[in-house]
mmCIF file of C-alpha atoms in Angstrom:
data_model
loop_
_atom_site.group_PDB
_atom_site.id
_atom_site.type_symbol
_atom_site.label_atom_id
_atom_site.label_comp_id
_atom_site.label_asym_id
_atom_site.label_seq_id
_atom_site.Cartn_x
_atom_site.Cartn_y
_atom_site.Cartn_z
ATOM 1 C CA MET A 7 -28.381 4.121 25.778
ATOM 2 C CA ASN A 8 -25.511 4.832 28.114
ATOM 3 C CA VAL A 9 -22.603 5.112 25.591
ATOM 4 C CA PRO A 10 -19.309 6.455 26.908
ATOM 5 C CA GLU A 11 -18.408 9.950 25.705
ATOM 6 C CA GLU A 12 -15.388 8.756 23.702
ATOM 7 C CA VAL A 13 -17.598 6.352 21.800
ATOM 8 C CA LYS A 14 -20.209 9.020 20.828
ATOM 9 C CA VAL A 15 -17.854 10.507 18.243
ATOM 10 C CA GLN A 16 -17.563 7.160 16.503
ATOM 11 C CA ARG A 17 -21.259 6.617 16.802
ATOM 12 C CA GLU A 18 -21.872 9.663 14.645
ATOM 13 C CA GLN A 19 -19.802 8.128 11.915
ATOM 14 C CA SER A 20 -21.684 4.853 11.841
ATOM 15 C CA ARG A 21 -25.144 3.811 12.990
ATOM 16 C CA ASP A 22 -23.912 0.188 12.811
ATOM 17 C CA PHE A 23 -21.454 0.982 15.569
ATOM 18 C CA GLU A 24 -24.356 1.679 17.980
ATOM 19 C CA TRP A 25 -25.702 -1.819 17.316
ATOM 20 C CA GLN A 26 -22.283 -3.436 17.676
ATOM 21 C CA TYR A 27 -21.693 -1.567 21.003
ATOM 22 C CA TYR A 28 -25.092 -2.705 22.226
ATOM 23 C CA MET A 29 -24.525 -6.286 21.308
ATOM 24 C CA LEU A 30 -21.185 -6.387 23.178
ATOM 25 C CA HIS A 31 -22.506 -4.876 26.418
ATOM 26 C CA ASN A 32 -26.215 -5.444 26.745
ATOM 27 C CA THR A 33 -27.142 -8.961 25.577
ATOM 28 C CA VAL A 34 -28.720 -9.920 28.995
ATOM 29 C CA ASP A 35 -30.483 -6.621 29.767
ATOM 30 C CA VAL A 36 -34.222 -6.868 30.395
ATOM 31 C CA SER A 37 -34.887 -3.276 29.489
ATOM 32 C CA GLN A 38 -33.311 -1.135 26.731
ATOM 33 C CA ASP A 39 -34.085 2.418 25.591
ATOM 34 C CA LEU A 40 -33.048 2.986 21.982
ATOM 35 C CA SER A 41 -35.363 5.987 21.526
ATOM 36 C CA GLN A 42 -34.439 8.890 19.346
ATOM 37 C CA CYS A 43 -31.440 7.144 17.873
ATOM 38 C CA GLY A 44 -32.230 7.516 14.138
ATOM 39 C CA ILE A 45 -32.669 3.793 13.737
ATOM 40 C CA THR A 46 -34.085 2.757 10.393
ATOM 41 C CA ALA A 47 -33.967 -1.022 10.749
ATOM 42 C CA ILE A 48 -33.462 -3.643 13.395
ATOM 43 C CA PRO A 49 -30.637 -6.025 12.518
ATOM 44 C CA ASP A 50 -31.036 -9.763 12.879
ATOM 45 C CA CYS A 51 -28.061 -9.881 15.260
ATOM 46 C CA PHE A 52 -30.019 -7.832 17.746
ATOM 47 C CA LEU A 53 -33.034 -10.213 17.547
ATOM 48 C CA THR A 54 -30.961 -13.354 18.000
ATOM 49 C CA GLN A 55 -28.983 -12.131 20.899
ATOM 50 C CA CYS A 56 -31.583 -10.330 23.097
ATOM 51 C CA TYR A 57 -33.617 -13.283 24.334
ATOM 52 C CA TYR A 58 -34.022 -11.813 27.835
ATOM 53 C CA LEU A 59 -35.319 -8.501 26.714
ATOM 54 C CA GLN A 60 -38.630 -7.582 28.341
ATOM 55 C CA ASN A 61 -38.968 -3.806 27.750
ATOM 56 C CA LEU A 62 -37.930 -2.206 24.439
ATOM 57 C CA TYR A 63 -38.230 1.497 23.779
ATOM 58 C CA LEU A 64 -37.766 2.469 20.074
ATOM 59 C CA GLU A 65 -39.827 5.691 20.129
ATOM 60 C CA GLY A 66 -38.943 8.517 17.772
ATOM 61 C CA ASN A 67 -36.797 6.520 15.240
ATOM 62 C CA ARG A 68 -37.370 5.997 11.536
ATOM 63 C CA LEU A 69 -38.440 2.351 11.542
ATOM 64 C CA THR A 70 -40.464 1.417 8.533
ATOM 65 C CA GLU A 71 -41.015 -2.248 9.560
ATOM 66 C CA LEU A 72 -40.509 -4.590 12.425
ATOM 67 C CA GLY A 73 -39.977 -7.687 10.205
ATOM 68 C CA GLU A 74 -41.478 -11.162 10.461
ATOM 69 C CA ALA A 75 -38.807 -12.425 12.848
ATOM 70 C CA PHE A 76 -39.276 -9.595 15.377
ATOM 71 C CA PHE A 77 -41.930 -11.119 17.638
ATOM 72 C CA PRO A 78 -40.865 -14.792 17.403
ATOM 73 C CA SER A 79 -37.329 -13.781 18.322
ATOM 74 C CA LEU A 80 -38.168 -11.606 21.329
ATOM 75 C CA ARG A 81 -40.342 -14.094 23.220
ATOM 76 C CA ASN A 82 -39.957 -12.477 26.634
ATOM 77 C CA LEU A 83 -40.943 -8.985 25.440
ATOM 78 C CA LYS A 84 -43.638 -7.505 27.597
ATOM 79 C CA TRP A 85 -43.538 -3.829 26.772
ATOM 80 C CA LEU A 86 -42.863 -2.485 23.274
ATOM 81 C CA ASP A 87 -42.796 1.234 22.494
ATOM 82 C CA VAL A 88 -42.536 2.057 18.769
ATOM 83 C CA ARG A 89 -44.421 5.377 18.897
ATOM 84 C CA ASN A 90 -43.578 8.013 16.331
ATOM 85 C CA ASN A 91 -41.881 5.875 13.709
ATOM 86 C CA LEU A 92 -42.811 5.156 10.083
ATOM 87 C CA LEU A 93 -44.330 1.742 10.562
ATOM 88 C CA LYS A 94 -47.073 0.815 8.042
ATOM 89 C CA THR A 95 -47.918 -2.638 9.374
ATOM 90 C CA ILE A 96 -47.495 -4.951 12.339
ATOM 91 C CA PRO A 97 -46.427 -8.427 11.323
ATOM 92 C CA ALA A 98 -48.992 -11.236 11.771
ATOM 93 C CA THR A 99 -46.263 -13.175 13.613
ATOM 94 C CA ILE A 100 -47.375 -11.217 16.694
ATOM 95 C CA ALA A 101 -49.981 -13.959 17.073
ATOM 96 C CA ASP A 102 -47.683 -16.337 18.909
ATOM 97 C CA HIS A 103 -46.418 -13.824 21.395
ATOM 98 C CA SER A 104 -47.821 -14.828 24.738
ATOM 99 C CA ALA A 105 -45.838 -12.384 26.955
ATOM 100 C CA LEU A 106 -46.653 -9.012 25.289
ATOM 101 C CA GLN A 107 -48.599 -6.833 27.722
ATOM 102 C CA VAL A 108 -48.283 -3.272 26.390
ATOM 103 C CA LEU A 109 -47.980 -2.223 22.741
ATOM 104 C CA LEU A 110 -47.474 1.517 21.977
ATOM 105 C CA LEU A 111 -48.035 2.243 18.271
ATOM 106 C CA GLU A 112 -49.079 5.885 18.369
ATOM 107 C CA GLY A 113 -47.851 8.249 15.601
ATOM 108 C CA ASN A 114 -47.107 5.768 12.814
ATOM 109 C CA LEU A 115 -48.611 5.129 9.371
ATOM 110 C CA ILE A 116 -50.561 1.980 10.222
ATOM 111 C CA GLU A 117 -53.720 1.490 8.160
ATOM 112 C CA ALA A 118 -54.661 -1.979 9.206
ATOM 113 C CA LEU A 119 -54.106 -4.084 12.339
ATOM 114 C CA PRO A 120 -53.505 -7.799 12.033
ATOM 115 C CA ILE A 121 -56.530 -9.672 13.394
ATOM 116 C CA GLU A 122 -53.987 -11.720 15.441
ATOM 117 C CA ILE A 123 -53.652 -8.807 17.895
ATOM 118 C CA GLY A 124 -56.976 -9.819 19.300
ATOM 119 C CA SER A 125 -55.716 -13.208 20.346
ATOM 120 C CA LEU A 126 -52.725 -12.009 22.462
ATOM 121 C CA PRO A 127 -53.449 -13.525 25.913
ATOM 122 C CA SER A 128 -51.441 -11.093 28.038
ATOM 123 C CA LEU A 129 -52.089 -7.789 26.151
ATOM 124 C CA ARG A 130 -53.453 -5.274 28.663
ATOM 125 C CA GLY A 131 -52.934 -2.035 26.802
ATOM 126 C CA ILE A 132 -52.560 -0.847 23.219
ATOM 127 C CA GLN A 133 -52.050 2.741 22.036
ATOM 128 C CA LEU A 134 -53.039 3.522 18.471
ATOM 129 C CA GLY A 135 -53.659 7.232 18.245
ATOM 130 C CA ARG A 136 -52.498 9.252 15.233
ATOM 131 C CA ASN A 137 -52.539 6.310 12.813
ATOM 132 C CA PRO A 138 -54.651 6.301 9.640
ATOM 133 C CA ILE A 139 -56.282 3.044 10.695
ATOM 134 C CA MET A 140 -58.951 1.703 8.265
ATOM 135 C CA TYR A 141 -59.201 -1.827 9.508
ATOM 136 C CA PRO A 142 -60.671 -2.773 11.833
ATOM 137 C CA PRO A 143 -62.920 0.237 11.935
ATOM 138 C CA GLN A 144 -62.226 2.817 14.629
ATOM 139 C CA ASP A 145 -65.444 2.056 16.559
ATOM 140 C CA ILE A 146 -64.289 -1.549 17.058
ATOM 141 C CA VAL A 147 -60.781 -0.587 18.121
#
């Protein structure tokens, strides 16, 4: 994220500040890179204000979940990079996401994929390496 230098000092004091800054300046962006920001959760205000977002990069954070509202709220999302986080599951609400084309999940703690992933009409690529996936079996994935 392109945060001005004078803002970076405040950013260190509060992770919430980063989200507030983002919301003030980037609500119509179609692409946003929030990789390596130490993010542990995605606030509801982000989901409700970023309707136009198509590409979201959240690689290398500490996310433990995406939440049930994640996919329904970001209807235009085409590319999602959540590699190298602490995700254990992908919400079943992914089922109604018709725009998603690329889903990068490598390096998480995911043991089972929701069956709904198989019904995504636009999905062209999925990256699952370095996850302890038990279901569906690796030979099917």
